Amino acid sequence: MQADPRALRFAAVVTTIVLALVLVTGSAWLLAAQAVVFALSIFGVSPYGMVFKGIVKSPPRELEDAAPPRFAQGVGLAFALVGLVGYVTQITPLALGATAAALFAAFLNAAFGFCLGCEMFLIIRRLLPAAR
Amino acid sequence: MVLVTLVAATLAGVVLRRRSGVPREVRGDVERLTSGDLEADLGERATLVQFSSAFCQPCRATRRVLAEVTEMVPGVAHVEIDAESRLDLVRSLNILRTPTVLVLDASGHVVKRASGQPRKVDVIGALGLAVGE
Protein backbone atom coordinates (compact mmCIF):
# COMPACT_ATOMS: atom_id res chain seq x y z
CA MET A 1 0.00 0.00 0.00
CA GLN A 2 1.20 3.46 -0.95
CA ALA A 3 0.06 6.79 0.44
CA ASP A 4 0.17 10.42 -0.62
CA PRO A 5 2.69 12.09 1.73
CA ARG A 6 0.82 15.41 1.45
CA ALA A 7 -2.36 13.79 2.76
CA LEU A 8 -0.41 12.29 5.67
CA ARG A 9 1.07 15.69 6.50
CA PHE A 10 -2.36 17.32 6.29
CA ALA A 11 -3.78 14.67 8.63
CA ALA A 12 -0.95 15.37 11.08
CA VAL A 13 -1.79 19.09 11.05
CA VAL A 14 -5.49 18.44 11.73
CA THR A 15 -4.60 15.92 14.46
CA THR A 16 -2.33 18.54 16.07
CA ILE A 17 -5.17 21.10 16.10
CA VAL A 18 -7.71 18.60 17.47
CA LEU A 19 -5.40 17.41 20.26
CA ALA A 20 -4.54 21.01 21.19
CA LEU A 21 -8.28 21.73 21.40
CA VAL A 22 -8.72 18.68 23.65
CA LEU A 23 -6.13 20.07 26.06
CA VAL A 24 -7.68 23.56 25.98
CA THR A 25 -11.31 22.48 26.36
CA GLY A 26 -10.76 19.31 28.39
CA SER A 27 -13.35 17.63 26.20
CA ALA A 28 -13.23 13.84 26.51
CA TRP A 29 -15.71 13.58 23.62
CA LEU A 30 -13.33 15.35 21.27
CA LEU A 31 -10.53 13.00 22.34
CA ALA A 32 -12.87 10.05 21.79
CA ALA A 33 -13.56 11.33 18.27
CA GLN A 34 -9.82 11.60 17.61
CA ALA A 35 -9.38 8.05 18.93
CA VAL A 36 -11.94 6.87 16.35
CA VAL A 37 -10.00 8.75 13.65
CA PHE A 38 -6.77 7.03 14.76
CA ALA A 39 -8.50 3.64 14.69
CA LEU A 40 -9.91 4.19 11.20
CA SER A 41 -6.54 5.41 9.94
CA ILE A 42 -4.88 2.17 11.03
CA PHE A 43 -7.06 0.46 8.45
CA GLY A 44 -6.22 2.99 5.77
CA VAL A 45 -9.53 4.88 5.88
CA SER A 46 -8.23 8.13 7.33
CA PRO A 47 -11.08 10.68 7.56
CA TYR A 48 -8.59 13.58 7.43
CA GLY A 49 -6.94 11.99 4.41
CA MET A 50 -10.32 11.83 2.70
CA VAL A 51 -10.91 15.52 3.38
CA PHE A 52 -7.54 16.23 1.79
CA LYS A 53 -8.44 14.15 -1.26
CA GLY A 54 -11.69 16.08 -1.52
CA ILE A 55 -9.86 19.41 -1.61
CA VAL A 56 -6.65 18.64 -3.51
CA LYS A 57 -7.11 16.96 -6.87
CA SER A 58 -3.54 17.11 -8.22
CA PRO A 59 -1.59 13.85 -8.11
CA PRO A 60 1.33 13.62 -5.66
CA ARG A 61 4.86 13.90 -7.03
CA GLU A 62 5.79 10.69 -5.26
CA LEU A 63 4.11 8.13 -3.06
CA GLU A 64 5.42 6.62 0.11
CA ASP A 65 4.92 3.37 1.95
CA ALA A 66 1.68 3.45 3.96
CA ALA A 67 2.79 0.94 6.61
CA PRO A 68 4.90 3.27 8.82
CA PRO A 69 2.23 6.01 9.21
CA ARG A 70 -0.44 3.37 9.86
CA PHE A 71 1.66 1.86 12.61
CA ALA A 72 2.13 5.35 14.06
CA GLN A 73 -1.66 5.87 14.06
CA GLY A 74 -1.85 2.77 16.24
CA VAL A 75 0.62 4.32 18.68
CA GLY A 76 -1.53 7.49 18.59
CA LEU A 77 -4.62 5.41 19.36
CA ALA A 78 -2.91 3.85 22.38
CA PHE A 79 -2.10 7.29 23.79
CA ALA A 80 -5.60 8.61 23.03
CA LEU A 81 -7.15 5.64 24.85
CA VAL A 82 -4.92 6.16 27.89
CA GLY A 83 -5.89 9.84 27.82
CA LEU A 84 -9.57 8.91 27.65
CA VAL A 85 -9.21 6.64 30.67
CA GLY A 86 -7.63 9.62 32.44
CA TYR A 87 -10.50 11.96 31.55
CA VAL A 88 -13.22 9.43 32.43
CA THR A 89 -11.66 8.48 35.79
CA GLN A 90 -10.67 12.13 36.36
CA ILE A 91 -7.04 11.27 36.92
CA THR A 92 -5.93 14.62 35.49
CA PRO A 93 -2.17 13.96 35.16
CA LEU A 94 -2.92 10.82 33.13
CA ALA A 95 -5.41 12.62 30.91
CA LEU A 96 -3.13 15.59 30.27
CA GLY A 97 0.09 13.57 30.05
CA ALA A 98 -1.17 11.09 27.46
CA THR A 99 -2.90 13.75 25.38
CA ALA A 100 0.17 15.98 25.49
CA ALA A 101 2.37 13.06 24.40
CA ALA A 102 0.09 12.45 21.41
CA LEU A 103 0.12 16.19 20.62
CA PHE A 104 3.94 16.19 20.83
CA ALA A 105 4.16 13.39 18.26
CA ALA A 106 1.48 14.87 15.96
CA PHE A 107 3.20 18.27 15.97
CA LEU A 108 6.62 16.73 15.21
CA ASN A 109 5.03 15.03 12.22
CA ALA A 110 3.13 18.12 11.07
CA ALA A 111 5.99 20.61 11.44
CA PHE A 112 9.08 18.49 10.78
CA GLY A 113 7.80 15.44 8.93
CA PHE A 114 9.29 13.30 11.68
CA CYS A 115 7.31 10.18 12.55
CA LEU A 116 7.83 9.60 16.26
CA GLY A 117 5.29 6.76 16.30
CA CYS A 118 7.32 4.95 13.64
CA GLU A 119 10.43 5.23 15.81
CA MET A 120 8.56 3.50 18.62
CA PHE A 121 8.47 0.28 16.59
CA LEU A 122 12.09 -0.76 17.13
CA ILE A 123 12.06 0.42 20.74
CA ILE A 124 8.94 -1.64 21.48
CA ARG A 125 10.46 -4.62 19.67
CA ARG A 126 13.61 -4.30 21.73
CA LEU A 127 11.59 -4.32 24.92
CA LEU A 128 9.52 -7.35 23.91
CA PRO A 129 11.98 -10.17 23.23
CA ALA A 130 9.38 -12.85 23.94
CA ALA A 131 7.09 -11.70 21.14
CA ARG A 132 9.52 -13.02 18.58
CA MET B 1 -0.02 22.92 28.61
CA VAL B 2 -0.51 23.21 24.85
CA LEU B 3 2.17 25.86 24.60
CA VAL B 4 4.69 23.93 26.70
CA THR B 5 4.11 20.80 24.61
CA LEU B 6 4.50 22.66 21.31
CA VAL B 7 7.66 24.44 22.46
CA ALA B 8 9.15 21.14 23.65
CA ALA B 9 8.21 19.47 20.35
CA THR B 10 9.74 22.34 18.36
CA LEU B 11 13.01 22.04 20.30
CA ALA B 12 13.01 18.28 19.80
CA GLY B 13 12.29 18.74 16.10
CA VAL B 14 15.17 21.21 15.63
CA VAL B 15 17.62 18.96 17.48
CA LEU B 16 16.47 15.89 15.52
CA ARG B 17 16.77 17.70 12.22
CA ARG B 18 20.30 18.87 13.01
CA ARG B 19 21.53 15.50 14.24
CA SER B 20 19.64 13.25 11.91
CA GLY B 21 21.83 11.36 9.49
CA VAL B 22 25.06 13.08 10.54
CA PRO B 23 27.84 10.49 10.86
CA ARG B 24 29.38 10.65 14.29
CA GLU B 25 32.57 9.29 15.76
CA VAL B 26 31.95 6.14 17.72
CA ARG B 27 32.93 6.77 21.30
CA GLY B 28 34.17 4.20 23.79
CA ASP B 29 35.25 0.74 22.71
CA VAL B 30 35.42 0.42 18.98
CA GLU B 31 33.23 -2.46 17.96
CA ARG B 32 34.23 -4.86 15.27
CA LEU B 33 31.75 -6.71 13.12
CA THR B 34 32.65 -9.84 11.22
CA SER B 35 31.05 -11.17 8.06
CA GLY B 36 29.51 -13.78 10.37
CA ASP B 37 27.78 -11.03 12.37
CA LEU B 38 26.51 -9.43 9.19
CA GLU B 39 25.68 -12.70 7.43
CA ALA B 40 27.29 -11.07 4.40
CA ASP B 41 30.78 -10.41 3.09
CA LEU B 42 32.64 -7.29 4.18
CA GLY B 43 33.63 -4.85 1.47
CA GLU B 44 37.25 -4.94 0.33
CA ARG B 45 37.93 -1.42 1.60
CA ALA B 46 34.85 -0.51 3.61
CA THR B 47 31.30 -1.61 4.39
CA LEU B 48 28.13 0.42 4.85
CA VAL B 49 25.78 -1.41 7.21
CA GLN B 50 22.19 -0.18 7.18
CA PHE B 51 19.71 -1.21 9.86
CA SER B 52 16.14 -0.96 8.57
CA SER B 53 12.70 -1.90 9.84
CA ALA B 54 9.25 -2.51 8.45
CA PHE B 55 7.83 0.77 9.79
CA CYS B 56 10.55 3.14 8.65
CA GLN B 57 9.88 5.97 6.25
CA PRO B 58 13.43 7.15 5.49
CA CYS B 59 14.85 3.63 5.02
CA ARG B 60 14.03 3.48 1.33
CA ALA B 61 15.72 6.81 0.56
CA THR B 62 18.71 5.75 2.68
CA ARG B 63 18.99 2.52 0.69
CA ARG B 64 19.10 4.60 -2.49
CA VAL B 65 21.81 6.92 -1.14
CA LEU B 66 24.00 4.03 0.02
CA ALA B 67 23.52 2.12 -3.24
CA GLU B 68 24.64 5.19 -5.19
CA VAL B 69 27.72 5.62 -3.00
CA THR B 70 28.57 1.93 -3.30
CA GLU B 71 28.48 2.25 -7.07
CA MET B 72 30.69 5.35 -7.02
CA VAL B 73 33.38 4.14 -4.64
CA PRO B 74 35.06 0.84 -5.58
CA GLY B 75 35.63 -1.79 -2.89
CA VAL B 76 32.69 -0.70 -0.76
CA ALA B 77 29.85 -3.07 0.12
CA HIS B 78 26.33 -2.14 1.24
CA VAL B 79 24.72 -4.55 3.70
CA GLU B 80 21.14 -4.00 4.80
CA ILE B 81 19.94 -5.71 7.97
CA ASP B 82 16.33 -6.02 9.10
CA ALA B 83 16.58 -4.81 12.69
CA GLU B 84 13.65 -6.91 13.82
CA SER B 85 15.24 -10.17 12.72
CA ARG B 86 18.60 -9.27 14.29
CA LEU B 87 17.63 -7.95 17.71
CA ASP B 88 20.85 -9.46 19.12
CA LEU B 89 22.95 -7.09 17.00
CA VAL B 90 20.54 -4.20 17.61
CA ARG B 91 20.94 -4.62 21.36
CA SER B 92 24.69 -5.13 21.39
CA LEU B 93 25.22 -2.07 19.18
CA ASN B 94 22.54 -0.15 21.10
CA ILE B 95 20.62 0.84 17.99
CA LEU B 96 17.50 2.84 18.84
CA ARG B 97 16.38 4.17 15.49
CA THR B 98 16.03 3.07 11.90
CA PRO B 99 17.72 3.78 9.67
CA THR B 100 21.04 3.58 11.47
CA VAL B 101 24.08 3.40 9.22
CA LEU B 102 27.42 2.06 10.41
CA VAL B 103 30.56 2.75 8.43
CA LEU B 104 33.05 -0.11 8.81
CA ASP B 105 36.67 -0.10 7.73
CA ALA B 106 38.26 -2.99 5.83
CA SER B 107 38.67 -5.07 9.00
CA GLY B 108 35.09 -4.46 10.16
CA HIS B 109 35.75 -1.85 12.87
CA VAL B 110 32.86 0.59 13.30
CA VAL B 111 34.41 3.92 12.34
CA LYS B 112 31.32 6.12 12.14
CA ARG B 113 27.67 5.85 12.84
CA ALA B 114 24.66 7.87 11.69
CA SER B 115 21.07 7.56 12.81
CA GLY B 116 18.44 8.94 10.47
CA GLN B 117 18.73 9.38 6.72
CA PRO B 118 22.31 10.42 5.86
CA ARG B 119 23.28 12.79 3.08
CA LYS B 120 25.40 11.43 0.28
CA VAL B 121 28.32 13.82 0.88
CA ASP B 122 28.41 12.84 4.55
CA VAL B 123 28.54 9.14 3.69
CA ILE B 124 31.36 9.77 1.21
CA GLY B 125 33.21 11.80 3.85
CA ALA B 126 32.84 9.06 6.42
CA LEU B 127 34.04 6.49 3.88
CA GLY B 128 37.16 8.57 3.26
CA LEU B 129 37.97 8.12 6.94
CA ALA B 130 37.22 4.39 6.82
CA VAL B 131 39.50 3.67 3.87
CA GLY B 132 42.19 5.90 5.35
CA GLU B 133 42.40 8.52 2.63
PDB file of N, CA, C and O in Angstrom, chain B residues 16-67:
ATOM      1  N   LEU B  16      16.518  17.084  16.376  1.00  0.00           N
ATOM      2  CA  LEU B  16      16.468  15.893  15.521  1.00  0.00           C
ATOM      3  C   LEU B  16      16.920  16.216  14.114  1.00  0.00           C
ATOM      4  O   LEU B  16      17.687  15.479  13.501  1.00  0.00           O
ATOM      5  N   ARG B  17      16.432  17.346  13.603  1.00  0.00           N
ATOM      6  CA  ARG B  17      16.765  17.700  12.224  1.00  0.00           C
ATOM      7  C   ARG B  17      18.263  17.949  12.080  1.00  0.00           C
ATOM      8  O   ARG B  17      18.869  17.582  11.087  1.00  0.00           O
ATOM      9  N   ARG B  18      18.863  18.567  13.102  1.00  0.00           N
ATOM     10  CA  ARG B  18      20.301  18.872  13.013  1.00  0.00           C
ATOM     11  C   ARG B  18      21.158  17.619  13.141  1.00  0.00           C
ATOM     12  O   ARG B  18      22.222  17.511  12.545  1.00  0.00           O
ATOM     13  N   ARG B  19      20.701  16.680  13.974  1.00  0.00           N
ATOM     14  CA  ARG B  19      21.531  15.504  14.240  1.00  0.00           C
ATOM     15  C   ARG B  19      21.260  14.374  13.269  1.00  0.00           C
ATOM     16  O   ARG B  19      22.107  13.498  13.078  1.00  0.00           O
ATOM     17  N   SER B  20      20.068  14.386  12.701  1.00  0.00           N
ATOM     18  CA  SER B  20      19.637  13.246  11.906  1.00  0.00           C
ATOM     19  C   SER B  20      20.554  12.987  10.721  1.00  0.00           C
ATOM     20  O   SER B  20      20.810  13.871   9.915  1.00  0.00           O
ATOM     21  N   GLY B  21      21.054  11.773  10.641  1.00  0.00           N
ATOM     22  CA  GLY B  21      21.828  11.359   9.489  1.00  0.00           C
ATOM     23  C   GLY B  21      23.262  11.851   9.469  1.00  0.00           C
ATOM     24  O   GLY B  21      23.986  11.606   8.513  1.00  0.00           O
ATOM     25  N   VAL B  22      23.685  12.578  10.506  1.00  0.00           N
ATOM     26  CA  VAL B  22      25.057  13.083  10.542  1.00  0.00           C
ATOM     27  C   VAL B  22      25.964  11.988  11.117  1.00  0.00           C
ATOM     28  O   VAL B  22      25.740  11.537  12.237  1.00  0.00           O
ATOM     29  N   PRO B  23      26.964  11.541  10.347  1.00  0.00           N
ATOM     30  CA  PRO B  23      27.839  10.490  10.859  1.00  0.00           C
ATOM     31  C   PRO B  23      28.668  11.001  12.029  1.00  0.00           C
ATOM     32  O   PRO B  23      29.269  12.074  11.952  1.00  0.00           O
ATOM     33  N   ARG B  24      28.653  10.240  13.098  1.00  0.00           N
ATOM     34  CA  ARG B  24      29.383  10.645  14.290  1.00  0.00           C
ATOM     35  C   ARG B  24      30.475   9.643  14.608  1.00  0.00           C
ATOM     36  O   ARG B  24      30.361   8.473  14.284  1.00  0.00           O
ATOM     37  N   GLU B  25      31.516  10.169  15.276  1.00  0.00           N
ATOM     38  CA  GLU B  25      32.574   9.291  15.757  1.00  0.00           C
ATOM     39  C   GLU B  25      31.966   8.326  16.755  1.00  0.00           C
ATOM     40  O   GLU B  25      31.066   8.694  17.511  1.00  0.00           O
ATOM     41  N   VAL B  26      32.452   7.103  16.742  1.00  0.00           N
ATOM     42  CA  VAL B  26      31.949   6.143  17.718  1.00  0.00           C
ATOM     43  C   VAL B  26      32.817   6.240  18.963  1.00  0.00           C
ATOM     44  O   VAL B  26      34.031   6.051  18.910  1.00  0.00           O
ATOM     45  N   ARG B  27      32.189   6.588  20.057  1.00  0.00           N
ATOM     46  CA  ARG B  27      32.927   6.769  21.301  1.00  0.00           C
ATOM     47  C   ARG B  27      33.080   5.437  22.039  1.00  0.00           C
ATOM     48  O   ARG B  27      32.355   4.490  21.770  1.00  0.00           O
ATOM     49  N   GLY B  28      33.983   5.408  22.973  1.00  0.00           N
ATOM     50  CA  GLY B  28      34.166   4.204  23.786  1.00  0.00           C
ATOM     51  C   GLY B  28      34.859   3.112  22.991  1.00  0.00           C
ATOM     52  O   GLY B  28      35.610   3.391  22.055  1.00  0.00           O
ATOM     53  N   ASP B  29      34.609   1.870  23.378  1.00  0.00           N
ATOM     54  CA  ASP B  29      35.251   0.744  22.712  1.00  0.00           C
ATOM     55  C   ASP B  29      34.794   0.688  21.264  1.00  0.00           C
ATOM     56  O   ASP B  29      33.614   0.763  20.984  1.00  0.00           O
ATOM     57  N   VAL B  30      35.762   0.549  20.390  1.00  0.00           N
ATOM     58  CA  VAL B  30      35.417   0.415  18.982  1.00  0.00           C
ATOM     59  C   VAL B  30      34.943  -1.013  18.749  1.00  0.00           C
ATOM     60  O   VAL B  30      35.626  -1.973  19.094  1.00  0.00           O
ATOM     61  N   GLU B  31      33.761  -1.132  18.210  1.00  0.00           N
ATOM     62  CA  GLU B  31      33.227  -2.464  17.955  1.00  0.00           C
ATOM     63  C   GLU B  31      33.737  -2.964  16.616  1.00  0.00           C
ATOM     64  O   GLU B  31      34.031  -2.188  15.714  1.00  0.00           O
ATOM     65  N   ARG B  32      33.807  -4.269  16.538  1.00  0.00           N
ATOM     66  CA  ARG B  32      34.227  -4.860  15.275  1.00  0.00           C
ATOM     67  C   ARG B  32      33.182  -5.883  14.863  1.00  0.00           C
ATOM     68  O   ARG B  32      32.773  -6.720  15.660  1.00  0.00           O
ATOM     69  N   LEU B  33      32.744  -5.768  13.632  1.00  0.00           N
ATOM     70  CA  LEU B  33      31.754  -6.708  13.123  1.00  0.00           C
ATOM     71  C   LEU B  33      32.419  -7.617  12.098  1.00  0.00           C
ATOM     72  O   LEU B  33      33.224  -7.161  11.284  1.00  0.00           O
ATOM     73  N   THR B  34      32.101  -8.887  12.177  1.00  0.00           N
ATOM     74  CA  THR B  34      32.649  -9.843  11.219  1.00  0.00           C
ATOM     75  C   THR B  34      31.590 -10.149  10.162  1.00  0.00           C
ATOM     76  O   THR B  34      30.420  -9.794  10.331  1.00  0.00           O
ATOM     77  N   SER B  35      32.036 -10.809   9.093  1.00  0.00           N
ATOM     78  CA  SER B  35      31.053 -11.174   8.063  1.00  0.00           C
ATOM     79  C   SER B  35      30.040 -12.156   8.641  1.00  0.00           C
ATOM     80  O   SER B  35      28.902 -12.227   8.180  1.00  0.00           O
ATOM     81  N   GLY B  36      30.455 -12.882   9.688  1.00  0.00           N
ATOM     82  CA  GLY B  36      29.509 -13.779  10.368  1.00  0.00           C
ATOM     83  C   GLY B  36      28.405 -13.001  11.065  1.00  0.00           C
ATOM     84  O   GLY B  36      27.232 -13.376  11.007  1.00  0.00           O
ATOM     85  N   ASP B  37      28.783 -11.888  11.725  1.00  0.00           N
ATOM     86  CA  ASP B  37      27.780 -11.030  12.369  1.00  0.00           C
ATOM     87  C   ASP B  37      26.796 -10.500  11.342  1.00  0.00           C
ATOM     88  O   ASP B  37      25.594 -10.429  11.590  1.00  0.00           O
ATOM     89  N   LEU B  38      27.338 -10.098  10.204  1.00  0.00           N
ATOM     90  CA  LEU B  38      26.513  -9.433   9.186  1.00  0.00           C
ATOM     91  C   LEU B  38      25.770 -10.430   8.309  1.00  0.00           C
ATOM     92  O   LEU B  38      24.835 -10.055   7.611  1.00  0.00           O
ATOM     93  N   GLU B  39      26.214 -11.679   8.345  1.00  0.00           N
ATOM     94  CA  GLU B  39      25.685 -12.702   7.429  1.00  0.00           C
ATOM     95  C   GLU B  39      25.849 -12.253   5.982  1.00  0.00           C
ATOM     96  O   GLU B  39      24.987 -12.488   5.130  1.00  0.00           O
ATOM     97  N   ALA B  40      26.960 -11.539   5.751  1.00  0.00           N
ATOM     98  CA  ALA B  40      27.289 -11.073   4.401  1.00  0.00           C
ATOM     99  C   ALA B  40      28.778 -10.753   4.390  1.00  0.00           C
ATOM    100  O   ALA B  40      29.381 -10.564   5.452  1.00  0.00           O
ATOM    101  N   ASP B  41      29.355 -10.694   3.189  1.00  0.00           N
ATOM    102  CA  ASP B  41      30.782 -10.405   3.090  1.00  0.00           C
ATOM    103  C   ASP B  41      31.060  -8.929   3.362  1.00  0.00           C
ATOM    104  O   ASP B  41      30.258  -8.074   2.989  1.00  0.00           O
ATOM    105  N   LEU B  42      32.193  -8.675   4.002  1.00  0.00           N
ATOM    106  CA  LEU B  42      32.636  -7.291   4.178  1.00  0.00           C
ATOM    107  C   LEU B  42      33.154  -6.769   2.849  1.00  0.00           C
ATOM    108  O   LEU B  42      33.635  -7.548   2.020  1.00  0.00           O
ATOM    109  N   GLY B  43      33.065  -5.450   2.676  1.00  0.00           N
ATOM    110  CA  GLY B  43      33.632  -4.851   1.475  1.00  0.00           C
ATOM    111  C   GLY B  43      35.148  -4.911   1.548  1.00  0.00           C
ATOM    112  O   GLY B  43      35.733  -4.988   2.625  1.00  0.00           O
ATOM    113  N   GLU B  44      35.790  -4.850   0.395  1.00  0.00           N
ATOM    114  CA  GLU B  44      37.249  -4.944   0.332  1.00  0.00           C
ATOM    115  C   GLU B  44      37.909  -3.790   1.093  1.00  0.00           C
ATOM    116  O   GLU B  44      38.885  -3.979   1.813  1.00  0.00           O
ATOM    117  N   ARG B  45      37.341  -2.592   0.937  1.00  0.00           N
ATOM    118  CA  ARG B  45      37.928  -1.418   1.596  1.00  0.00           C
ATOM    119  C   ARG B  45      37.068  -0.896   2.729  1.00  0.00           C
ATOM    120  O   ARG B  45      37.599  -0.342   3.703  1.00  0.00           O
ATOM    121  N   ALA B  46      35.759  -1.009   2.572  1.00  0.00           N
ATOM    122  CA  ALA B  46      34.852  -0.509   3.612  1.00  0.00           C
ATOM    123  C   ALA B  46      33.468  -1.123   3.407  1.00  0.00           C
ATOM    124  O   ALA B  46      33.165  -1.645   2.334  1.00  0.00           O
ATOM    125  N   THR B  47      32.660  -1.059   4.469  1.00  0.00           N
ATOM    126  CA  THR B  47      31.303  -1.605   4.386  1.00  0.00           C
ATOM    127  C   THR B  47      30.314  -0.615   5.005  1.00  0.00           C
ATOM    128  O   THR B  47      30.590  -0.039   6.056  1.00  0.00           O
ATOM    129  N   LEU B  48      29.212  -0.415   4.308  1.00  0.00           N
ATOM    130  CA  LEU B  48      28.130   0.416   4.850  1.00  0.00           C
ATOM    131  C   LEU B  48      27.032  -0.526   5.334  1.00  0.00           C
ATOM    132  O   LEU B  48      26.438  -1.257   4.543  1.00  0.00           O
ATOM    133  N   VAL B  49      26.795  -0.529   6.639  1.00  0.00           N
ATOM    134  CA  VAL B  49      25.781  -1.410   7.206  1.00  0.00           C
ATOM    135  C   VAL B  49      24.560  -0.573   7.555  1.00  0.00           C
ATOM    136  O   VAL B  49      24.651   0.375   8.334  1.00  0.00           O
ATOM    137  N   GLN B  50      23.436  -0.923   6.936  1.00  0.00           N
ATOM    138  CA  GLN B  50      22.191  -0.176   7.176  1.00  0.00           C
ATOM    139  C   GLN B  50      21.208  -1.043   7.948  1.00  0.00           C
ATOM    140  O   GLN B  50      20.851  -2.132   7.510  1.00  0.00           O
ATOM    141  N   PHE B  51      20.771  -0.543   9.110  1.00  0.00           N
ATOM    142  CA  PHE B  51      19.710  -1.213   9.857  1.00  0.00           C
ATOM    143  C   PHE B  51      18.372  -0.582   9.455  1.00  0.00           C
ATOM    144  O   PHE B  51      18.203   0.629   9.555  1.00  0.00           O
ATOM    145  N   SER B  52      17.446  -1.435   9.004  1.00  0.00           N
ATOM    146  CA  SER B  52      16.135  -0.962   8.569  1.00  0.00           C
ATOM    147  C   SER B  52      15.054  -1.696   9.346  1.00  0.00           C
ATOM    148  O   SER B  52      15.323  -2.674  10.034  1.00  0.00           O
ATOM    149  N   SER B  53      13.824  -1.184   9.241  1.00  0.00           N
ATOM    150  CA  SER B  53      12.702  -1.901   9.841  1.00  0.00           C
ATOM    151  C   SER B  53      11.472  -1.727   8.970  1.00  0.00           C
ATOM    152  O   SER B  53      11.461  -0.916   8.038  1.00  0.00           O
ATOM    153  N   ALA B  54      10.449  -2.493   9.272  1.00  0.00           N
ATOM    154  CA  ALA B  54       9.246  -2.506   8.448  1.00  0.00           C
ATOM    155  C   ALA B  54       8.506  -1.169   8.496  1.00  0.00           C
ATOM    156  O   ALA B  54       7.872  -0.770   7.533  1.00  0.00           O
ATOM    157  N   PHE B  55       8.590  -0.476   9.643  1.00  0.00           N
ATOM    158  CA  PHE B  55       7.830   0.773   9.793  1.00  0.00           C
ATOM    159  C   PHE B  55       8.785   1.954   9.812  1.00  0.00           C
ATOM    160  O   PHE B  55       8.898   2.668  10.800  1.00  0.00           O
ATOM    161  N   CYS B  56       9.499   2.139   8.714  1.00  0.00           N
ATOM    162  CA  CYS B  56      10.551   3.141   8.651  1.00  0.00           C
ATOM    163  C   CYS B  56      10.407   3.899   7.351  1.00  0.00           C
ATOM    164  O   CYS B  56      10.560   3.331   6.270  1.00  0.00           O
ATOM    165  N   GLN B  57      10.067   5.174   7.459  1.00  0.00           N
ATOM    166  CA  GLN B  57       9.875   5.969   6.249  1.00  0.00           C
ATOM    167  C   GLN B  57      11.188   6.264   5.504  1.00  0.00           C
ATOM    168  O   GLN B  57      11.242   6.125   4.298  1.00  0.00           O
ATOM    169  N   PRO B  58      12.232   6.725   6.229  1.00  0.00           N
ATOM    170  CA  PRO B  58      13.431   7.151   5.490  1.00  0.00           C
ATOM    171  C   PRO B  58      14.343   6.001   5.052  1.00  0.00           C
ATOM    172  O   PRO B  58      15.378   6.259   4.461  1.00  0.00           O
ATOM    173  N   CYS B  59      13.952   4.746   5.349  1.00  0.00           N
ATOM    174  CA  CYS B  59      14.855   3.627   5.019  1.00  0.00           C
ATOM    175  C   CYS B  59      15.038   3.458   3.513  1.00  0.00           C
ATOM    176  O   CYS B  59      16.125   3.156   3.035  1.00  0.00           O
ATOM    177  N   ARG B  60      13.959   3.675   2.772  1.00  0.00           N
ATOM    178  CA  ARG B  60      14.027   3.480   1.332  1.00  0.00           C
ATOM    179  C   ARG B  60      14.983   4.492   0.695  1.00  0.00           C
ATOM    180  O   ARG B  60      15.830   4.138  -0.129  1.00  0.00           O
ATOM    181  N   ALA B  61      14.849   5.758   1.104  1.00  0.00           N
ATOM    182  CA  ALA B  61      15.722   6.809   0.562  1.00  0.00           C
ATOM    183  C   ALA B  61      17.171   6.552   0.968  1.00  0.00           C
ATOM    184  O   ALA B  61      18.101   6.794   0.192  1.00  0.00           O
ATOM    185  N   THR B  62      17.360   6.045   2.189  1.00  0.00           N
ATOM    186  CA  THR B  62      18.706   5.749   2.679  1.00  0.00           C
ATOM    187  C   THR B  62      19.340   4.636   1.843  1.00  0.00           C
ATOM    188  O   THR B  62      20.510   4.710   1.462  1.00  0.00           O
ATOM    189  N   ARG B  63      18.518   3.617   1.533  1.00  0.00           N
ATOM    190  CA  ARG B  63      18.988   2.515   0.694  1.00  0.00           C
ATOM    191  C   ARG B  63      19.490   3.053  -0.649  1.00  0.00           C
ATOM    192  O   ARG B  63      20.532   2.652  -1.158  1.00  0.00           O
ATOM    193  N   ARG B  64      18.744   4.021  -1.197  1.00  0.00           N
ATOM    194  CA  ARG B  64      19.097   4.596  -2.487  1.00  0.00           C
ATOM    195  C   ARG B  64      20.437   5.340  -2.393  1.00  0.00           C
ATOM    196  O   ARG B  64      21.317   5.165  -3.236  1.00  0.00           O
ATOM    197  N   VAL B  65      20.571   6.149  -1.329  1.00  0.00           N
ATOM    198  CA  VAL B  65      21.809   6.916  -1.136  1.00  0.00           C
ATOM    199  C   VAL B  65      23.011   5.978  -1.024  1.00  0.00           C
ATOM    200  O   VAL B  65      24.033   6.163  -1.694  1.00  0.00           O
ATOM    201  N   LEU B  66      22.871   4.939  -0.203  1.00  0.00           N
ATOM    202  CA  LEU B  66      24.001   4.034   0.024  1.00  0.00           C
ATOM    203  C   LEU B  66      24.328   3.227  -1.240  1.00  0.00           C
ATOM    204  O   LEU B  66      25.497   2.970  -1.531  1.00  0.00           O
ATOM    205  N   ALA B  67      23.281   2.861  -1.997  1.00  0.00           N
ATOM    206  CA  ALA B  67      23.518   2.119  -3.236  1.00  0.00           C
ATOM    207  C   ALA B  67      24.288   2.995  -4.220  1.00  0.00           C
ATOM    208  O   ALA B  67      25.214   2.522  -4.901  1.00  0.00           O
TER     209      ALA B  67
END
